[in-house]
């Protein structure tokens, strides 16, 4: 069941990424990229890496995609710009997609059987509880020094941005 769900989420990620490449409307392209980022976060969850999934959603699907949408609104792209593109870019896209297809077929040809050995797998590798335990026990000093450095950067940015004290 987990393998079927993983392949379903992976297919959704690949399909939305392909739609991103071939979409005519830039807004729909960015929305399909957001779907791709959420699908990748779903794959991280299925691989028991919850922390990476949360970071994927917060950083990429949240902040970076909002930035892309903001830039898209600021650029105000018109349809006249799309007709100026030549056939060279389309040829390069088809060529690289063909190379990718050859690589994927080579990988599938090299796979002998579908069995995965799960005897020596640590079930708690990707859990945030273990990451927090490691971060606040063994690496507490570098963590606190990094937080002081970030706090100093924030205070410096406020002081530079403020006109008068």
CSV table of N, CA and C in Angstrom, one decimal:
chain,number,residue,atom,x,y,z
A,1,UNK,N,0.8,-1.2,0.0
A,1,UNK,CA,0.0,0.0,0.0
A,1,UNK,C,0.9,1.3,0.0
A,2,UNK,N,1.9,1.2,0.8
A,2,UNK,CA,2.8,2.4,0.9
A,2,UNK,C,3.5,2.7,-0.5
A,3,UNK,N,3.9,1.6,-1.1
A,3,UNK,CA,4.6,1.7,-2.4
A,3,UNK,C,3.6,2.3,-3.4
A,4,UNK,N,2.4,1.8,-3.4
A,4,UNK,CA,1.4,2.3,-4.4
A,4,UNK,C,1.1,3.8,-4.1
A,5,UNK,N,1.0,4.2,-2.9
A,5,UNK,CA,0.8,5.6,-2.5
A,5,UNK,C,2.0,6.5,-2.9
A,6,UNK,N,3.2,5.9,-2.7
A,6,UNK,CA,4.4,6.6,-3.1
A,6,UNK,C,4.4,6.9,-4.6
A,7,UNK,N,4.1,5.8,-5.4
A,7,UNK,CA,4.1,6.0,-6.9
A,7,UNK,C,3.0,6.9,-7.3
A,8,UNK,N,1.9,6.9,-6.6
A,8,UNK,CA,0.8,7.9,-7.0
A,8,UNK,C,1.3,9.3,-6.7
A,9,UNK,N,1.9,9.6,-5.6
A,9,UNK,CA,2.4,10.9,-5.3
A,9,UNK,C,3.5,11.3,-6.2
A,10,UNK,N,4.4,10.4,-6.6
A,10,UNK,CA,5.5,10.6,-7.5
A,10,UNK,C,4.9,10.9,-8.9
A,11,UNK,N,3.9,10.2,-9.3
A,11,UNK,CA,3.3,10.5,-10.6
A,11,UNK,C,2.7,11.9,-10.6
A,12,UNK,N,2.0,12.3,-9.5
A,12,UNK,CA,1.4,13.6,-9.4
A,12,UNK,C,2.5,14.7,-9.5
A,13,UNK,N,3.7,14.4,-8.9
A,13,UNK,CA,4.8,15.4,-8.9
A,13,UNK,C,5.3,15.5,-10.3
A,14,UNK,N,5.5,14.4,-11.0
A,14,UNK,CA,6.1,14.4,-12.3
A,14,UNK,C,5.1,15.1,-13.3
A,15,UNK,N,3.8,14.7,-13.2
A,15,UNK,CA,2.8,15.3,-14.1
A,15,UNK,C,2.7,16.8,-13.9
A,16,UNK,N,2.7,17.3,-12.7
A,16,UNK,CA,2.6,18.7,-12.4
A,16,UNK,C,3.9,19.4,-12.9
A,17,UNK,N,5.0,18.8,-12.8
A,17,UNK,CA,6.3,19.4,-13.2
A,17,UNK,C,6.3,19.4,-14.8
A,18,UNK,N,5.7,18.4,-15.4
A,18,UNK,CA,5.6,18.5,-16.9
A,18,UNK,C,4.7,19.6,-17.3
A,19,UNK,N,3.5,19.7,-16.6
A,19,UNK,CA,2.6,20.8,-16.9
A,19,UNK,C,3.3,22.2,-16.7
A,20,UNK,N,4.1,22.3,-15.7
A,20,UNK,CA,4.8,23.5,-15.4
A,20,UNK,C,5.7,23.9,-16.6
A,21,UNK,N,6.3,22.9,-17.2
A,21,UNK,CA,7.2,23.2,-18.4
A,21,UNK,C,6.4,23.6,-19.6
A,22,UNK,N,5.3,23.0,-19.8
A,22,UNK,CA,4.5,23.2,-21.1
A,22,UNK,C,3.4,24.2,-20.9
A,23,UNK,N,3.1,24.7,-19.8
A,23,UNK,CA,2.0,25.7,-19.6
A,23,UNK,C,2.2,27.0,-20.3
A,24,UNK,N,1.2,27.5,-20.9
A,24,UNK,CA,1.3,28.7,-21.7
A,24,UNK,C,1.1,29.9,-20.7
A,25,UNK,N,0.2,29.8,-19.8
A,25,UNK,CA,0.0,30.8,-18.8
A,25,UNK,C,0.9,30.7,-17.6
A,26,UNK,N,1.7,31.8,-17.4
A,26,UNK,CA,2.7,31.7,-16.3
A,26,UNK,C,2.1,31.5,-14.9
A,27,UNK,N,0.9,32.0,-14.7
A,27,UNK,CA,0.2,31.8,-13.4
A,27,UNK,C,-0.1,30.3,-13.2
A,28,UNK,N,-0.6,29.7,-14.2
A,28,UNK,CA,-0.9,28.2,-14.1
A,28,UNK,C,0.4,27.4,-13.9
A,29,UNK,N,1.5,27.9,-14.5
A,29,UNK,CA,2.8,27.2,-14.4
A,29,UNK,C,3.2,27.3,-12.9
A,30,UNK,N,3.1,28.5,-12.3
A,30,UNK,CA,3.6,28.6,-10.9
A,30,UNK,C,2.7,27.8,-10.0
A,31,UNK,N,1.4,27.8,-10.3
A,31,UNK,CA,0.5,27.0,-9.4
A,31,UNK,C,0.8,25.5,-9.6
A,32,UNK,N,1.2,25.0,-10.8
A,32,UNK,CA,1.5,23.6,-10.9
A,32,UNK,C,2.9,23.3,-10.2
A,33,UNK,N,3.7,24.3,-10.2
A,33,UNK,CA,5.0,24.2,-9.4
A,33,UNK,C,4.7,24.0,-7.9
A,34,UNK,N,3.7,24.7,-7.4
A,34,UNK,CA,3.3,24.6,-6.0
A,34,UNK,C,2.8,23.2,-5.8
A,35,UNK,N,2.0,22.6,-6.7
A,35,UNK,CA,1.6,21.2,-6.6
A,35,UNK,C,2.7,20.3,-6.6
A,36,UNK,N,3.7,20.6,-7.4
A,36,UNK,CA,4.9,19.7,-7.4
A,36,UNK,C,5.6,19.8,-6.1
A,37,UNK,N,5.8,20.9,-5.5
A,37,UNK,CA,6.4,21.1,-4.2
A,37,UNK,C,5.7,20.3,-3.1
A,38,UNK,N,4.3,20.4,-3.1
A,38,UNK,CA,3.6,19.7,-2.1
A,38,UNK,C,3.7,18.2,-2.3
A,39,UNK,N,3.8,17.7,-3.6
A,39,UNK,CA,3.9,16.3,-3.9
A,39,UNK,C,5.3,15.8,-3.4
A,40,UNK,N,6.3,16.6,-3.5
A,40,UNK,CA,7.6,16.2,-3.0
A,40,UNK,C,7.6,16.1,-1.5
A,41,UNK,N,6.8,17.0,-0.9
A,41,UNK,CA,6.7,17.0,0.6
A,41,UNK,C,5.9,15.7,1.0
A,42,UNK,N,5.0,15.3,0.2
A,42,UNK,CA,4.3,14.0,0.5
A,42,UNK,C,5.2,12.8,0.3
A,43,UNK,N,6.1,12.9,-0.6
A,43,UNK,CA,7.0,11.8,-0.8
A,43,UNK,C,8.0,11.7,0.4
A,44,UNK,N,8.4,12.9,0.9
A,44,UNK,CA,9.2,12.9,2.1
A,44,UNK,C,8.5,12.3,3.3
A,45,UNK,N,7.2,12.6,3.5
A,45,UNK,CA,6.4,12.0,4.6
A,45,UNK,C,6.4,10.5,4.4
A,46,UNK,N,6.2,10.0,3.2
A,46,UNK,CA,6.1,8.6,3.0
A,46,UNK,C,7.5,7.9,3.2
A,47,UNK,N,8.5,8.6,3.1
A,47,UNK,CA,9.9,8.1,3.4
A,47,UNK,C,10.3,8.3,4.8
A,48,UNK,N,9.4,8.7,5.7
A,48,UNK,CA,9.6,8.9,7.1
A,48,UNK,C,10.6,10.0,7.4
A,49,UNK,N,10.5,11.1,6.6
A,49,UNK,CA,11.4,12.3,6.8
A,49,UNK,C,10.4,13.5,7.0
A,50,UNK,N,9.8,13.5,8.2
A,50,UNK,CA,8.8,14.5,8.4
A,50,UNK,C,9.4,15.9,8.5
A,51,UNK,N,10.6,16.1,9.1
A,51,UNK,CA,11.2,17.4,9.2
A,51,UNK,C,11.4,18.0,7.8
A,52,UNK,N,12.0,17.1,6.9
A,52,UNK,CA,12.2,17.6,5.5
A,52,UNK,C,10.9,18.0,4.8
A,53,UNK,N,9.8,17.3,5.1
A,53,UNK,CA,8.5,17.6,4.5
A,53,UNK,C,8.0,18.9,5.0
A,54,UNK,N,8.2,19.2,6.3
A,54,UNK,CA,7.7,20.5,6.8
A,54,UNK,C,8.5,21.6,6.3
A,55,UNK,N,9.9,21.4,6.2
A,55,UNK,CA,10.7,22.5,5.6
A,55,UNK,C,10.4,22.7,4.1
A,56,UNK,N,10.1,21.6,3.4
A,56,UNK,CA,9.7,21.7,2.0
A,56,UNK,C,8.5,22.6,1.8
A,57,UNK,N,7.5,22.4,2.7
A,57,UNK,CA,6.2,23.1,2.6
A,57,UNK,C,6.5,24.6,3.0
A,58,UNK,N,7.2,24.8,4.1
A,58,UNK,CA,7.3,26.2,4.6
A,58,UNK,C,8.2,27.0,3.7
A,59,UNK,N,9.4,26.4,3.3
A,59,UNK,CA,10.3,27.2,2.5
A,59,UNK,C,10.0,27.3,1.0
A,60,UNK,N,9.8,26.1,0.4
A,60,UNK,CA,9.6,26.1,-1.0
A,60,UNK,C,8.1,26.4,-1.4
A,61,UNK,N,7.2,25.6,-0.9
A,61,UNK,CA,5.8,25.9,-1.3
A,61,UNK,C,5.2,27.1,-0.7
A,62,UNK,N,5.8,27.6,0.4
A,62,UNK,CA,5.3,28.8,1.0
A,62,UNK,C,6.1,30.1,0.5
A,63,UNK,N,7.3,30.2,1.0
A,63,UNK,CA,8.0,31.5,0.7
A,63,UNK,C,8.4,31.7,-0.7
A,64,UNK,N,9.1,30.7,-1.3
A,64,UNK,CA,9.6,30.8,-2.6
A,64,UNK,C,8.5,31.0,-3.6
A,65,UNK,N,7.4,30.2,-3.5
A,65,UNK,CA,6.3,30.4,-4.5
A,65,UNK,C,5.6,31.7,-4.3
A,66,UNK,N,5.5,32.2,-3.1
A,66,UNK,CA,4.9,33.5,-2.9
A,66,UNK,C,5.8,34.6,-3.6
A,67,UNK,N,7.1,34.4,-3.5
A,67,UNK,CA,8.0,35.3,-4.2
A,67,UNK,C,7.8,35.2,-5.7
A,68,UNK,N,7.7,34.0,-6.2
A,68,UNK,CA,7.5,33.9,-7.7
A,68,UNK,C,6.2,34.5,-8.1
A,69,UNK,N,5.1,34.3,-7.4
A,69,UNK,CA,3.8,35.0,-7.7
A,69,UNK,C,3.9,36.5,-7.7
A,70,UNK,N,4.7,37.0,-6.7
A,70,UNK,CA,4.8,38.5,-6.6
A,70,UNK,C,5.6,39.0,-7.8
A,71,UNK,N,6.7,38.3,-8.2
A,71,UNK,CA,7.5,38.7,-9.3
A,71,UNK,C,6.6,38.6,-10.6
A,72,UNK,N,5.8,37.6,-10.7
A,72,UNK,CA,4.9,37.5,-11.9
A,72,UNK,C,4.0,38.6,-12.0
A,73,UNK,N,3.4,39.0,-10.8
A,73,UNK,CA,2.5,40.2,-10.8
A,73,UNK,C,3.2,41.5,-11.2
A,74,UNK,N,4.5,41.6,-10.7
A,74,UNK,CA,5.2,42.8,-11.0
A,74,UNK,C,5.6,42.9,-12.4
A,75,UNK,N,5.9,41.8,-13.1
A,75,UNK,CA,6.4,41.8,-14.4
A,75,UNK,C,5.3,42.1,-15.4
A,76,UNK,N,4.1,41.6,-15.1
A,76,UNK,CA,2.9,41.8,-16.0
A,76,UNK,C,3.2,41.3,-17.4
A,77,UNK,N,3.5,40.0,-17.5
A,77,UNK,CA,3.8,39.4,-18.8
A,77,UNK,C,2.6,39.4,-19.7
A,78,UNK,N,2.9,39.7,-21.0
A,78,UNK,CA,1.8,39.7,-22.0
A,78,UNK,C,2.0,38.5,-22.9
A,79,UNK,N,0.9,38.2,-23.7
A,79,UNK,CA,1.0,37.1,-24.6
A,79,UNK,C,1.8,37.5,-25.8
A,80,UNK,N,2.1,38.7,-26.1
A,80,UNK,CA,2.9,39.1,-27.2
A,80,UNK,C,4.4,38.6,-27.0
A,81,UNK,N,4.8,38.5,-25.8
A,81,UNK,CA,6.2,38.0,-25.5
A,81,UNK,C,6.3,36.5,-25.9
A,82,UNK,N,5.3,35.8,-25.8
A,82,UNK,CA,5.4,34.3,-26.0
A,82,UNK,C,5.6,34.0,-27.5
A,83,UNK,N,5.1,34.9,-28.4
A,83,UNK,CA,5.2,34.6,-29.8
A,83,UNK,C,6.6,34.9,-30.3
A,84,UNK,N,7.4,35.6,-29.5
A,84,UNK,CA,8.7,36.0,-30.0
A,84,UNK,C,9.7,34.9,-29.8
A,85,UNK,N,9.4,33.8,-29.0
A,85,UNK,CA,10.2,32.7,-28.8
A,85,UNK,C,10.3,31.9,-30.1
A,86,UNK,N,11.5,31.4,-30.4
A,86,UNK,CA,11.7,30.7,-31.6
A,86,UNK,C,11.6,29.2,-31.4
A,87,UNK,N,11.8,28.4,-32.4
A,87,UNK,CA,11.7,27.0,-32.4
A,87,UNK,C,12.9,26.3,-31.7
A,88,UNK,N,14.0,27.1,-31.6
A,88,UNK,CA,15.2,26.6,-31.0
A,88,UNK,C,15.0,26.1,-29.6
A,89,UNK,N,14.2,26.9,-28.8
A,89,UNK,CA,14.0,26.5,-27.4
A,89,UNK,C,13.1,25.2,-27.3
A,90,UNK,N,12.2,25.1,-28.2
A,90,UNK,CA,11.3,23.9,-28.3
A,90,UNK,C,12.2,22.7,-28.6
A,91,UNK,N,13.1,22.9,-29.6
A,91,UNK,CA,14.0,21.7,-30.0
A,91,UNK,C,14.9,21.3,-28.8
A,92,UNK,N,15.4,22.3,-28.1
A,92,UNK,CA,16.3,22.0,-27.0
A,92,UNK,C,15.5,21.3,-25.9
A,93,UNK,N,14.2,21.7,-25.7
A,93,UNK,CA,13.4,21.0,-24.7
A,93,UNK,C,13.1,19.6,-25.0
A,94,UNK,N,12.7,19.4,-26.3
A,94,UNK,CA,12.4,18.0,-26.7
A,94,UNK,C,13.7,17.1,-26.7
A,95,UNK,N,14.8,17.7,-27.0
A,95,UNK,CA,16.1,16.9,-27.0
A,95,UNK,C,16.4,16.5,-25.5
A,96,UNK,N,16.3,17.5,-24.6
A,96,UNK,CA,16.6,17.1,-23.2
A,96,UNK,C,15.6,16.2,-22.6
A,97,UNK,N,14.4,16.3,-23.0
A,97,UNK,CA,13.4,15.3,-22.5
A,97,UNK,C,13.7,13.9,-23.1
A,98,UNK,N,14.1,13.9,-24.3
A,98,UNK,CA,14.5,12.6,-24.9
A,98,UNK,C,15.7,12.0,-24.1
A,99,UNK,N,16.7,12.8,-23.8
A,99,UNK,CA,17.8,12.3,-23.0
A,99,UNK,C,17.4,11.8,-21.6
A,100,UNK,N,16.4,12.5,-21.0
A,100,UNK,CA,15.9,12.1,-19.7
A,100,UNK,C,15.1,10.8,-19.8
A,101,UNK,N,14.4,10.6,-20.9
A,101,UNK,CA,13.7,9.3,-21.2
A,101,UNK,C,14.7,8.2,-21.3
A,102,UNK,N,15.7,8.4,-22.1
A,102,UNK,CA,16.8,7.4,-22.2
A,102,UNK,C,17.4,7.0,-20.9
A,103,UNK,N,17.6,8.0,-20.0
A,103,UNK,CA,18.2,7.7,-18.7
A,103,UNK,C,17.2,6.9,-17.8
A,104,UNK,N,16.0,7.3,-17.9
A,104,UNK,CA,15.0,6.6,-17.1
A,104,UNK,C,14.8,5.1,-17.6
A,105,UNK,N,14.8,5.0,-18.9
A,105,UNK,CA,14.7,3.6,-19.4
A,105,UNK,C,15.9,2.8,-19.0
A,106,UNK,N,17.1,3.4,-19.0
A,106,UNK,CA,18.3,2.7,-18.6
A,106,UNK,C,18.2,2.3,-17.1
A,107,UNK,N,17.7,3.1,-16.3
A,107,UNK,CA,17.5,2.8,-14.9
A,107,UNK,C,16.6,1.6,-14.7
A,108,UNK,N,15.4,1.6,-15.4
A,108,UNK,CA,14.5,0.6,-15.3
A,108,UNK,C,15.0,-0.7,-15.9
A,109,UNK,N,15.9,-0.7,-16.9
A,109,UNK,CA,16.5,-1.9,-17.4
A,109,UNK,C,17.5,-2.5,-16.5
A,110,UNK,N,18.1,-1.6,-15.7
A,110,UNK,CA,19.1,-2.1,-14.7
A,110,UNK,C,18.5,-2.8,-13.5
A,111,UNK,N,17.2,-2.5,-13.2
A,111,UNK,CA,16.6,-3.0,-12.0
A,111,UNK,C,16.3,-4.5,-12.3
A,112,UNK,N,16.8,-5.4,-11.4
A,112,UNK,CA,16.6,-6.8,-11.6
A,112,UNK,C,15.3,-7.3,-10.9
A,113,UNK,N,15.1,-6.9,-9.7
A,113,UNK,CA,13.9,-7.4,-9.0
A,113,UNK,C,13.4,-6.2,-8.2
A,114,UNK,N,12.2,-6.4,-7.7
A,114,UNK,CA,11.5,-5.3,-7.1
A,114,UNK,C,11.5,-5.4,-5.5
A,115,UNK,N,12.4,-6.2,-5.0
A,115,UNK,CA,12.4,-6.4,-3.5
A,115,UNK,C,13.4,-5.5,-2.9
A,116,UNK,N,12.9,-4.9,-1.8
A,116,UNK,CA,13.8,-4.0,-1.0
A,116,UNK,C,14.1,-4.7,0.4
A,117,UNK,N,15.3,-4.7,0.7
A,117,UNK,CA,15.7,-5.3,2.0
A,117,UNK,C,15.5,-4.3,3.1
A,118,UNK,N,14.7,-4.6,4.1
A,118,UNK,CA,14.4,-3.7,5.2
A,118,UNK,C,14.8,-4.2,6.5
A,119,UNK,N,15.8,-5.1,6.6
A,119,UNK,CA,16.2,-5.7,7.8
A,119,UNK,C,16.9,-4.7,8.7
A,120,UNK,N,17.8,-3.9,8.2
A,120,UNK,CA,18.7,-3.1,9.0
A,120,UNK,C,18.3,-1.6,8.9
A,121,UNK,N,17.1,-1.3,8.7
A,121,UNK,CA,16.6,0.1,8.6
A,121,UNK,C,16.2,0.6,10.0
A,122,UNK,N,16.8,1.8,10.3
A,122,UNK,CA,16.4,2.4,11.6
A,122,UNK,C,15.1,3.2,11.4
A,123,UNK,N,14.1,2.8,12.1
A,123,UNK,CA,12.7,3.5,11.9
A,123,UNK,C,12.7,4.9,12.4
A,124,UNK,N,13.6,5.3,13.2
A,124,UNK,CA,13.5,6.7,13.7
A,124,UNK,C,14.5,7.7,13.1
A,125,UNK,N,15.0,7.4,11.9
A,125,UNK,CA,16.0,8.2,11.3
A,125,UNK,C,15.5,9.6,10.9
A,126,UNK,N,14.3,9.7,10.3
A,126,UNK,CA,13.9,11.0,9.9
A,126,UNK,C,12.9,11.7,10.8
A,127,UNK,N,12.7,11.2,12.0
A,127,UNK,CA,11.7,11.9,12.9
A,127,UNK,C,12.3,13.2,13.5
A,128,UNK,N,11.4,14.1,13.7
A,128,UNK,CA,11.8,15.4,14.2
A,128,UNK,C,12.2,15.3,15.7
A,129,UNK,N,11.6,14.3,16.4
A,129,UNK,CA,11.9,14.1,17.8
A,129,UNK,C,13.4,13.7,17.9
A,130,UNK,N,13.9,12.8,17.1
A,130,UNK,CA,15.3,12.5,17.1
A,130,UNK,C,16.2,13.6,16.7
A,131,UNK,N,15.8,14.4,15.7
A,131,UNK,CA,16.5,15.6,15.3
A,131,UNK,C,16.6,16.6,16.4
A,132,UNK,N,15.5,16.9,17.1
A,132,UNK,CA,15.5,17.8,18.2
A,132,UNK,C,16.4,17.3,19.4
A,133,UNK,N,16.3,16.0,19.6
A,133,UNK,CA,17.2,15.5,20.7
A,133,UNK,C,18.7,15.7,20.4
A,134,UNK,N,19.0,15.4,19.1
A,134,UNK,CA,20.4,15.6,18.7
A,134,UNK,C,20.8,17.0,18.7
A,135,UNK,N,19.9,17.9,18.3
A,135,UNK,CA,20.2,19.3,18.1
A,135,UNK,C,20.4,20.0,19.5
A,136,UNK,N,19.6,19.6,20.5
A,136,UNK,CA,19.6,20.2,21.8
A,136,UNK,C,20.5,19.5,22.8
A,137,UNK,N,21.0,18.4,22.5
A,137,UNK,CA,21.9,17.7,23.4
A,137,UNK,C,23.4,17.8,22.9
A,138,UNK,N,23.7,17.3,21.7
A,138,UNK,CA,25.1,17.3,21.3
A,138,UNK,C,25.5,18.6,20.6
A,139,UNK,N,24.6,19.2,20.0
A,139,UNK,CA,24.9,20.5,19.2
A,139,UNK,C,24.2,21.7,19.8
A,140,UNK,N,24.1,21.8,21.1
A,140,UNK,CA,23.4,22.9,21.7
A,140,UNK,C,24.3,24.2,21.6
A,141,UNK,N,25.6,24.1,21.7
A,141,UNK,CA,26.4,25.3,21.6
A,141,UNK,C,26.4,25.9,20.2
A,142,UNK,N,26.6,25.1,19.2
A,142,UNK,CA,26.6,25.7,17.8
A,142,UNK,C,25.1,26.3,17.5
A,143,UNK,N,24.1,25.6,18.0
A,143,UNK,CA,22.7,26.0,17.8
A,143,UNK,C,22.5,27.4,18.4
A,144,UNK,N,23.0,27.5,19.7
A,144,UNK,CA,22.8,28.8,20.4
A,144,UNK,C,23.6,29.9,19.7
A,145,UNK,N,24.8,29.6,19.3
A,145,UNK,CA,25.7,30.6,18.6
A,145,UNK,C,25.0,31.1,17.3
A,146,UNK,N,24.4,30.1,16.6
A,146,UNK,CA,23.8,30.5,15.4
A,146,UNK,C,22.5,31.4,15.6
A,147,UNK,N,21.8,31.1,16.7
A,147,UNK,CA,20.7,32.0,17.1
A,147,UNK,C,21.1,33.4,17.5
A,148,UNK,N,22.2,33.5,18.2
A,148,UNK,CA,22.8,34.8,18.6
A,148,UNK,C,23.2,35.6,17.3
A,149,UNK,N,23.8,34.9,16.4
A,149,UNK,CA,24.2,35.5,15.1
A,149,UNK,C,23.0,36.0,14.3
A,150,UNK,N,22.0,35.2,14.3
A,150,UNK,CA,20.7,35.6,13.6
A,150,UNK,C,20.1,36.8,14.3
A,151,UNK,N,20.1,36.8,15.6
A,151,UNK,CA,19.5,37.9,16.4
A,151,UNK,C,20.3,39.2,16.1
A,152,UNK,N,21.7,39.1,16.1
A,152,UNK,CA,22.5,40.3,15.8
A,152,UNK,C,22.2,40.8,14.4
A,153,UNK,N,22.0,39.9,13.4
A,153,UNK,CA,21.6,40.4,12.1
A,153,UNK,C,20.3,41.1,12.0
A,154,UNK,N,19.3,40.6,12.8
A,154,UNK,CA,18.0,41.2,12.8
A,154,UNK,C,18.1,42.6,13.5
A,155,UNK,N,18.8,42.7,14.6
A,155,UNK,CA,19.0,44.0,15.2
A,155,UNK,C,19.8,45.0,14.3
A,156,UNK,N,20.8,44.5,13.6
A,156,UNK,CA,21.5,45.3,12.7
A,156,UNK,C,20.6,45.8,11.5
A,157,UNK,N,19.7,45.0,11.0
A,157,UNK,CA,18.8,45.4,9.9
A,157,UNK,C,17.8,46.4,10.4
A,158,UNK,N,17.4,46.2,11.7
A,158,UNK,CA,16.4,47.2,12.2
A,158,UNK,C,17.1,48.6,12.4
A,159,UNK,N,18.3,48.6,12.9
A,159,UNK,CA,19.1,49.8,13.1
A,159,UNK,C,19.4,50.5,11.8
A,160,UNK,N,19.7,49.7,10.7
A,160,UNK,CA,20.0,50.3,9.5
A,160,UNK,C,18.7,50.9,8.8
A,161,UNK,N,17.6,50.2,9.0
A,161,UNK,CA,16.4,50.6,8.4
A,161,UNK,C,15.7,51.7,9.1
A,162,UNK,N,16.0,51.9,10.4
A,162,UNK,CA,15.4,53.0,11.1
A,162,UNK,C,16.1,54.3,10.8
A,163,UNK,N,15.3,55.4,10.6
A,163,UNK,CA,15.8,56.7,10.2
A,163,UNK,C,16.5,57.4,11.3
A,164,UNK,N,15.8,57.5,12.5
A,164,UNK,CA,16.4,58.1,13.6
A,164,UNK,C,16.1,57.3,14.9
A,165,UNK,N,17.0,57.4,15.8
A,165,UNK,CA,16.9,56.6,17.1
A,165,UNK,C,16.3,57.4,18.2
